[in-house]
Amino acid sequence: MESKASTALFLSAKKVIPGGVNSPVRACRSVGCDPLFIVKGKGAEIEDADGNIFIDFVSSWGPMIMGHAHPEIVSAVQQAATRGTSFGAPTEAEVELAEMVVAAVPAIEKVRFVNSGTEATMSAVRLARGYTGKNAVVKFDGCYHGHSDSFLVKAGSGVLTLGIPGSPGVPDDIVKNTISIPYNNVEVLERTLREKSSDIACVIIEPVAGNMGCVPPEPGFLEVLRSLTAELGIVLIFDEVITGFRLSYGGAQEYFGVTPDLCCLGKIIGGGLPVGAYGGKQEIMDCVAPDGDVYQAGTLSGNPLAMAAGIAALKILKKPDFYTALNKKAAAYGAGLKEIAARSGVPVQLNQVGSLLTGFFCEHKVFDFTSAMKADTNRYAAHYRQMLSRGVYLAPSQFEVAFISAAHTQEQLDTVLEMTEWSFKKVGEI
Ligand SMILES: *Cc1c(COP(=O)(O)O)cnc(C)c1O
């Protein structure tokens, strides 16, 4: 695989951008590679600066559920751009997308648009604190909620991949209000919430964890979380930045039938443009400025291009059978992977919910941060490099998910399964 052009671009990038990248996992360090610079994408394929073509399972880390450069999204953005790219005043598209989100997501009665998932979670926590008058935040080990100060405690995604326990620059005074507990552990959850309910403003959770690899909630876990928080006057926040519009049109809350008080969205909701959102019960959302005094603002929030892309994306996702078809295709692919793993003799734990999946290189069940961390990252790195050399673009970390999109054709997925079998065999020799 030729990578001269990417190598040259990376050299230039490193001189002017920290690590050469604008988000740390892109640097691909944990798999021992340099990043490829992407020139374009179409459907499930992307092309790098050297003209190599890959079947893409990163999907921009989630947003591209309908594939790259979907004609309806491209056209919506083009049309919006000709009318002007930003006004800093309300536009009709914001109302239209907000109405679609309110209609789609069970918890959301009112919604505020922001520019990223990080902004959504940061604002939702501020709101929960303002609403309850309490300060502590409970999160779960290995969950990632963006990079704002309160969440950089035992966080997932790049923080986990790079082995950074917290982050310098985050004051202890802030971190002392964050309580991080194990995912899927009902006992610790109940004890923590009951002991500290008078301090705890909110619990924030990824209803399917996607940033320590895919880790589904154990049956009943979300239900217990819901009833405890309701009983104890604690705001329950679902961080659905990955799962929103991914597992179903109403997100994980619809998929599992558990409704939080507040919900954060991002990734898919912008159709590939920078959009985040937080919303929930009207009574809580009415505390946001200018109706209430919890302050949150944004010059480019509700940006016309981003709203146009979001509306176009949701129109595609709303079509009957979109999720049935996607989840069915993904389930068949997951079943194929399991068979291959069994045949190859390499222990792989496949965790999957809908179109999100992670194959952990390990023998044991992966149900939380500790069990995820015991997966064999050397094996993953080798698998990653082997698959890349054959034209398959996986996430450059064991602790991320593979995203199946509507654009992946059966033929592409079958090809990837064949390559996986070849790669697992080689991994077995490590
Ligand atoms: C990606 C992600 C975020 C952060 O979103 P950004 O747009 O990267 O700021 C927050 N929560 C979850 C669950 C995510 O996966």
mmCIF file of C-alpha atoms in Angstrom, residues 65-337:
data_model
loop_
_atom_site.group_PDB
_atom_site.id
_atom_site.type_symbol
_atom_site.label_atom_id
_atom_site.label_comp_id
_atom_site.label_asym_id
_atom_site.label_seq_id
_atom_site.Cartn_x
_atom_site.Cartn_y
_atom_site.Cartn_z
ATOM 1 C CA ILE A 65 -25.003 6.183 9.003
ATOM 2 C CA MET A 66 -26.218 6.628 5.439
ATOM 3 C CA GLY A 67 -22.723 6.624 3.911
ATOM 4 C CA HIS A 68 -20.469 9.379 2.620
ATOM 5 C CA ALA A 69 -21.624 12.159 0.313
ATOM 6 C CA HIS A 70 -25.236 11.036 0.299
ATOM 7 C CA PRO A 71 -26.787 12.953 -2.633
ATOM 8 C CA GLU A 72 -29.738 14.277 -0.597
ATOM 9 C CA ILE A 73 -27.475 15.671 2.111
ATOM 10 C CA VAL A 74 -25.006 17.143 -0.378
ATOM 11 C CA SER A 75 -27.804 18.873 -2.233
ATOM 12 C CA ALA A 76 -29.420 20.223 0.957
ATOM 13 C CA VAL A 77 -26.098 21.726 2.054
ATOM 14 C CA GLN A 78 -25.391 23.199 -1.379
ATOM 15 C CA GLN A 79 -28.789 24.859 -1.510
ATOM 16 C CA ALA A 80 -28.460 26.246 2.012
ATOM 17 C CA ALA A 81 -24.972 27.612 1.258
ATOM 18 C CA THR A 82 -26.214 29.700 -1.652
ATOM 19 C CA ARG A 83 -28.596 31.479 0.753
ATOM 20 C CA GLY A 84 -25.817 32.447 3.180
ATOM 21 C CA THR A 85 -23.883 30.434 5.711
ATOM 22 C CA SER A 86 -24.680 32.165 9.015
ATOM 23 C CA PHE A 87 -26.795 35.007 10.345
ATOM 24 C CA GLY A 88 -26.688 34.764 14.131
ATOM 25 C CA ALA A 89 -30.471 35.159 14.011
ATOM 26 C CA PRO A 90 -33.208 32.501 14.050
ATOM 27 C CA THR A 91 -33.957 30.627 10.841
ATOM 28 C CA GLU A 92 -36.842 28.351 9.870
ATOM 29 C CA ALA A 93 -34.576 25.302 9.521
ATOM 30 C CA GLU A 94 -33.915 25.342 13.287
ATOM 31 C CA VAL A 95 -37.630 25.049 13.988
ATOM 32 C CA GLU A 96 -38.009 22.271 11.450
ATOM 33 C CA LEU A 97 -35.142 20.181 12.851
ATOM 34 C CA ALA A 98 -36.269 20.826 16.444
ATOM 35 C CA GLU A 99 -39.779 19.622 15.580
ATOM 36 C CA MET A 100 -38.334 16.480 14.016
ATOM 37 C CA VAL A 101 -36.174 15.780 17.085
ATOM 38 C CA VAL A 102 -39.046 16.360 19.519
ATOM 39 C CA ALA A 103 -41.258 14.033 17.486
ATOM 40 C CA ALA A 104 -38.535 11.372 17.308
ATOM 41 C CA VAL A 105 -36.953 11.173 20.752
ATOM 42 C CA PRO A 106 -39.241 10.102 23.630
ATOM 43 C CA ALA A 107 -37.514 12.183 26.357
ATOM 44 C CA ILE A 108 -37.291 15.393 24.373
ATOM 45 C CA GLU A 109 -40.051 17.969 24.745
ATOM 46 C CA LYS A 110 -37.751 20.908 24.036
ATOM 47 C CA VAL A 111 -34.317 20.921 22.469
ATOM 48 C CA ARG A 112 -31.375 23.337 22.192
ATOM 49 C CA PHE A 113 -28.885 22.965 19.329
ATOM 50 C CA VAL A 114 -25.155 23.342 19.897
ATOM 51 C CA ASN A 115 -22.104 22.577 17.753
ATOM 52 C CA SER A 116 -20.706 19.327 19.139
ATOM 53 C CA GLY A 117 -21.407 16.419 21.437
ATOM 54 C CA THR A 118 -19.003 17.921 23.965
ATOM 55 C CA GLU A 119 -21.047 21.087 24.138
ATOM 56 C CA ALA A 120 -24.247 19.071 24.502
ATOM 57 C CA THR A 121 -23.063 17.038 27.506
ATOM 58 C CA MET A 122 -21.330 19.993 29.141
ATOM 59 C CA SER A 123 -24.504 22.071 28.853
ATOM 60 C CA ALA A 124 -26.789 19.240 30.003
ATOM 61 C CA VAL A 125 -24.745 18.824 33.170
ATOM 62 C CA ARG A 126 -24.798 22.559 33.865
ATOM 63 C CA LEU A 127 -28.547 22.469 33.407
ATOM 64 C CA ALA A 128 -28.957 19.482 35.738
ATOM 65 C CA ARG A 129 -26.904 21.326 38.360
ATOM 66 C CA GLY A 130 -28.885 24.525 37.909
ATOM 67 C CA TYR A 131 -32.189 22.677 38.064
ATOM 68 C CA THR A 132 -31.403 20.608 41.161
ATOM 69 C CA GLY A 133 -29.127 23.048 42.976
ATOM 70 C CA LYS A 134 -26.712 20.142 43.555
ATOM 71 C CA ASN A 135 -23.138 19.728 42.286
ATOM 72 C CA ALA A 136 -22.013 16.113 42.017
ATOM 73 C CA VAL A 137 -22.105 14.202 38.740
ATOM 74 C CA VAL A 138 -22.094 10.419 38.540
ATOM 75 C CA LYS A 139 -20.613 8.843 35.416
ATOM 76 C CA PHE A 140 -19.421 5.351 34.537
ATOM 77 C CA ASP A 141 -15.839 4.149 34.088
ATOM 78 C CA GLY A 142 -14.961 3.942 30.390
ATOM 79 C CA CYS A 143 -17.830 6.107 29.188
ATOM 80 C CA TYR A 144 -16.828 9.158 27.199
ATOM 81 C CA HIS A 145 -18.885 12.329 27.260
ATOM 82 C CA GLY A 146 -16.670 14.712 25.316
ATOM 83 C CA HIS A 147 -13.666 16.571 26.609
ATOM 84 C CA SER A 148 -15.080 19.092 29.077
ATOM 85 C CA ASP A 149 -13.457 19.236 32.523
ATOM 86 C CA SER A 150 -16.042 17.323 34.569
ATOM 87 C CA PHE A 151 -15.867 14.253 32.363
ATOM 88 C CA LEU A 152 -12.135 13.654 32.150
ATOM 89 C CA VAL A 153 -12.193 11.147 34.962
ATOM 90 C CA LYS A 154 -11.738 7.501 33.956
ATOM 91 C CA ALA A 155 -13.020 8.468 30.524
ATOM 92 C CA GLY A 156 -13.243 6.333 27.406
ATOM 93 C CA SER A 157 -12.293 6.896 23.764
ATOM 94 C CA GLY A 158 -8.917 8.561 23.154
ATOM 95 C CA VAL A 159 -8.363 9.194 26.870
ATOM 96 C CA LEU A 160 -8.535 5.436 27.388
ATOM 97 C CA THR A 161 -6.670 4.474 24.214
ATOM 98 C CA LEU A 162 -3.778 6.754 25.120
ATOM 99 C CA GLY A 163 -3.836 5.595 28.759
ATOM 100 C CA ILE A 164 -4.351 9.062 30.211
ATOM 101 C CA PRO A 165 -5.971 8.674 33.684
ATOM 102 C CA GLY A 166 -7.366 12.181 33.878
ATOM 103 C CA SER A 167 -5.932 15.263 32.275
ATOM 104 C CA PRO A 168 -3.494 17.920 33.413
ATOM 105 C CA GLY A 169 -5.262 21.255 33.210
ATOM 106 C CA VAL A 170 -8.394 19.935 34.878
ATOM 107 C CA PRO A 171 -8.437 21.348 38.440
ATOM 108 C CA ASP A 172 -8.997 18.943 41.360
ATOM 109 C CA ASP A 173 -11.718 21.309 42.518
ATOM 110 C CA ILE A 174 -13.754 20.360 39.486
ATOM 111 C CA VAL A 175 -12.926 16.656 39.440
ATOM 112 C CA LYS A 176 -13.937 16.267 43.085
ATOM 113 C CA ASN A 177 -17.534 16.709 41.956
ATOM 114 C CA THR A 178 -17.308 13.796 39.525
ATOM 115 C CA ILE A 179 -17.983 10.290 40.829
ATOM 116 C CA SER A 180 -17.069 7.520 38.398
ATOM 117 C CA ILE A 181 -18.440 4.024 39.066
ATOM 118 C CA PRO A 182 -18.328 0.709 37.178
ATOM 119 C CA TYR A 183 -20.722 0.187 34.258
ATOM 120 C CA ASN A 184 -23.325 -2.549 34.727
ATOM 121 C CA ASN A 185 -22.793 -2.823 38.493
ATOM 122 C CA VAL A 186 -26.211 -2.409 40.127
ATOM 123 C CA GLU A 187 -24.892 -2.809 43.660
ATOM 124 C CA VAL A 188 -22.313 -0.013 43.463
ATOM 125 C CA LEU A 189 -24.818 2.156 41.624
ATOM 126 C CA GLU A 190 -27.496 1.792 44.265
ATOM 127 C CA ARG A 191 -25.083 2.296 47.159
ATOM 128 C CA THR A 192 -23.537 5.414 45.583
ATOM 129 C CA LEU A 193 -26.844 7.037 44.730
ATOM 130 C CA ARG A 194 -28.470 6.314 48.078
ATOM 131 C CA GLU A 195 -25.459 7.476 50.110
ATOM 132 C CA LYS A 196 -24.921 10.696 48.197
ATOM 133 C CA SER A 197 -28.328 11.590 46.804
ATOM 134 C CA SER A 198 -28.328 14.973 48.535
ATOM 135 C CA ASP A 199 -25.162 15.957 46.580
ATOM 136 C CA ILE A 200 -25.852 14.304 43.241
ATOM 137 C CA ALA A 201 -27.322 16.515 40.521
ATOM 138 C CA CYS A 202 -27.288 13.927 37.768
ATOM 139 C CA VAL A 203 -26.199 10.573 36.472
ATOM 140 C CA ILE A 204 -24.913 10.604 32.900
ATOM 141 C CA ILE A 205 -24.578 7.375 30.939
ATOM 142 C CA GLU A 206 -24.045 6.052 27.446
ATOM 143 C CA PRO A 207 -27.077 3.702 27.288
ATOM 144 C CA VAL A 208 -24.886 1.462 25.159
ATOM 145 C CA ALA A 209 -21.272 2.269 25.931
ATOM 146 C CA GLY A 210 -19.427 2.954 22.697
ATOM 147 C CA ASN A 211 -16.163 4.462 23.846
ATOM 148 C CA MET A 212 -14.548 1.478 25.571
ATOM 149 C CA GLY A 213 -15.581 -0.592 22.592
ATOM 150 C CA CYS A 214 -19.214 -1.627 22.404
ATOM 151 C CA VAL A 215 -20.484 -2.588 25.871
ATOM 152 C CA PRO A 216 -24.240 -3.147 26.111
ATOM 153 C CA PRO A 217 -26.180 -2.557 29.317
ATOM 154 C CA GLU A 218 -27.020 -5.801 31.159
ATOM 155 C CA PRO A 219 -30.750 -6.571 31.081
ATOM 156 C CA GLY A 220 -32.426 -4.455 33.752
ATOM 157 C CA PHE A 221 -29.476 -2.129 34.375
ATOM 158 C CA LEU A 222 -31.010 0.918 32.682
ATOM 159 C CA GLU A 223 -34.363 0.199 34.320
ATOM 160 C CA VAL A 224 -32.813 0.150 37.807
ATOM 161 C CA LEU A 225 -30.927 3.344 36.998
ATOM 162 C CA ARG A 226 -34.171 4.967 35.877
ATOM 163 C CA SER A 227 -36.143 4.026 38.961
ATOM 164 C CA LEU A 228 -33.383 4.936 41.446
ATOM 165 C CA THR A 229 -32.787 8.375 39.941
ATOM 166 C CA ALA A 230 -36.533 9.077 39.842
ATOM 167 C CA GLU A 231 -36.903 8.034 43.478
ATOM 168 C CA LEU A 232 -33.918 10.083 44.690
ATOM 169 C CA GLY A 233 -34.524 13.339 42.804
ATOM 170 C CA ILE A 234 -31.502 12.906 40.542
ATOM 171 C CA VAL A 235 -31.626 13.983 36.890
ATOM 172 C CA LEU A 236 -30.954 11.072 34.523
ATOM 173 C CA ILE A 237 -29.051 12.053 31.377
ATOM 174 C CA PHE A 238 -28.641 9.657 28.477
ATOM 175 C CA ASP A 239 -25.644 10.582 26.382
ATOM 176 C CA GLU A 240 -26.993 9.419 23.046
ATOM 177 C CA VAL A 241 -24.333 11.138 20.951
ATOM 178 C CA ILE A 242 -23.562 7.729 19.384
ATOM 179 C CA THR A 243 -26.813 5.817 19.952
ATOM 180 C CA GLY A 244 -29.229 8.626 19.013
ATOM 181 C CA PHE A 245 -30.679 7.976 15.539
ATOM 182 C CA ARG A 246 -28.358 4.938 15.439
ATOM 183 C CA LEU A 247 -30.128 2.068 17.225
ATOM 184 C CA SER A 248 -33.552 3.281 16.170
ATOM 185 C CA TYR A 249 -35.131 6.565 15.091
ATOM 186 C CA GLY A 250 -35.837 7.303 18.765
ATOM 187 C CA GLY A 251 -32.366 6.201 19.872
ATOM 188 C CA ALA A 252 -31.415 3.820 22.670
ATOM 189 C CA GLN A 253 -34.253 5.102 24.852
ATOM 190 C CA GLU A 254 -36.771 3.870 22.301
ATOM 191 C CA TYR A 255 -34.757 0.689 21.645
ATOM 192 C CA PHE A 256 -34.694 -0.253 25.346
ATOM 193 C CA GLY A 257 -37.914 1.477 26.410
ATOM 194 C CA VAL A 258 -36.270 3.544 29.148
ATOM 195 C CA THR A 259 -36.808 7.316 29.068
ATOM 196 C CA PRO A 260 -34.285 9.668 30.705
ATOM 197 C CA ASP A 261 -34.969 13.227 31.903
ATOM 198 C CA LEU A 262 -32.418 14.787 29.567
ATOM 199 C CA CYS A 263 -30.733 13.472 26.462
ATOM 200 C CA CYS A 264 -27.656 14.559 24.516
ATOM 201 C CA LEU A 265 -27.353 14.131 20.775
ATOM 202 C CA GLY A 266 -24.566 14.684 18.260
ATOM 203 C CA LYS A 267 -22.867 12.877 15.398
ATOM 204 C CA ILE A 268 -25.765 11.563 13.230
ATOM 205 C CA ILE A 269 -28.036 14.514 13.981
ATOM 206 C CA GLY A 270 -25.796 16.792 11.897
ATOM 207 C CA GLY A 271 -25.594 14.500 8.874
ATOM 208 C CA GLY A 272 -21.816 14.965 8.974
ATOM 209 C CA LEU A 273 -21.791 18.667 9.855
ATOM 210 C CA PRO A 274 -20.972 19.903 13.366
ATOM 211 C CA VAL A 275 -24.209 19.666 15.350
ATOM 212 C CA GLY A 276 -24.977 18.635 18.886
ATOM 213 C CA ALA A 277 -28.176 18.986 20.873
ATOM 214 C CA TYR A 278 -29.490 18.568 24.373
ATOM 215 C CA GLY A 279 -33.107 18.321 25.288
ATOM 216 C CA GLY A 280 -35.593 16.751 27.609
ATOM 217 C CA LYS A 281 -38.465 17.489 29.924
ATOM 218 C CA GLN A 282 -39.978 20.905 29.377
ATOM 219 C CA GLU A 283 -39.823 21.701 33.096
ATOM 220 C CA ILE A 284 -36.041 21.247 33.073
ATOM 221 C CA MET A 285 -35.403 22.815 29.662
ATOM 222 C CA ASP A 286 -37.320 25.935 30.760
ATOM 223 C CA CYS A 287 -34.396 26.658 33.109
ATOM 224 C CA VAL A 288 -32.178 27.405 30.084
ATOM 225 C CA ALA A 289 -31.588 31.088 29.215
ATOM 226 C CA PRO A 290 -33.404 33.201 28.145
ATOM 227 C CA ASP A 291 -36.449 31.494 29.756
ATOM 228 C CA GLY A 292 -34.419 30.549 32.819
ATOM 229 C CA ASP A 293 -31.065 31.604 34.168
ATOM 230 C CA VAL A 294 -28.849 28.617 33.300
ATOM 231 C CA TYR A 295 -26.659 30.292 30.699
ATOM 232 C CA GLN A 296 -25.664 28.619 27.454
ATOM 233 C CA ALA A 297 -25.104 30.233 24.081
ATOM 234 C CA GLY A 298 -23.426 29.814 20.692
ATOM 235 C CA THR A 299 -22.574 32.101 17.769
ATOM 236 C CA LEU A 300 -22.878 29.335 15.196
ATOM 237 C CA SER A 301 -25.480 27.217 17.039
ATOM 238 C CA GLY A 302 -28.325 26.202 14.744
ATOM 239 C CA ASN A 303 -26.151 27.067 11.770
ATOM 240 C CA PRO A 304 -28.152 26.990 8.514
ATOM 241 C CA LEU A 305 -25.843 24.524 6.705
ATOM 242 C CA ALA A 306 -25.750 22.204 9.703
ATOM 243 C CA MET A 307 -29.535 22.347 10.137
ATOM 244 C CA ALA A 308 -30.078 21.632 6.431
ATOM 245 C CA ALA A 309 -27.797 18.591 6.643
ATOM 246 C CA GLY A 310 -29.533 17.411 9.813
ATOM 247 C CA ILE A 311 -33.008 17.720 8.314
ATOM 248 C CA ALA A 312 -31.926 15.853 5.180
ATOM 249 C CA ALA A 313 -30.351 13.115 7.303
ATOM 250 C CA LEU A 314 -33.413 12.648 9.491
ATOM 251 C CA LYS A 315 -35.679 12.497 6.439
ATOM 252 C CA ILE A 316 -33.637 9.556 5.147
ATOM 253 C CA LEU A 317 -33.612 7.821 8.544
ATOM 254 C CA LYS A 318 -37.333 8.294 9.060
ATOM 255 C CA LYS A 319 -38.210 6.138 6.077
ATOM 256 C CA PRO A 320 -40.028 2.963 7.112
ATOM 257 C CA ASP A 321 -37.727 -0.012 7.558
ATOM 258 C CA PHE A 322 -34.476 1.970 7.587
ATOM 259 C CA TYR A 323 -33.488 0.588 10.991
ATOM 260 C CA THR A 324 -35.001 -2.859 10.503
ATOM 261 C CA ALA A 325 -32.948 -3.285 7.346
ATOM 262 C CA LEU A 326 -29.759 -1.826 8.838
ATOM 263 C CA ASN A 327 -29.957 -3.843 12.062
ATOM 264 C CA LYS A 328 -30.764 -7.035 10.172
ATOM 265 C CA LYS A 329 -27.789 -6.585 7.849
ATOM 266 C CA ALA A 330 -25.549 -5.809 10.834
ATOM 267 C CA ALA A 331 -26.806 -8.845 12.781
ATOM 268 C CA ALA A 332 -25.973 -11.136 9.866
ATOM 269 C CA TYR A 333 -22.525 -9.581 9.621
ATOM 270 C CA GLY A 334 -21.987 -10.048 13.367
ATOM 271 C CA ALA A 335 -23.056 -13.690 13.094
ATOM 272 C CA GLY A 336 -20.545 -14.122 10.263
ATOM 273 C CA LEU A 337 -17.781 -12.632 12.401
#
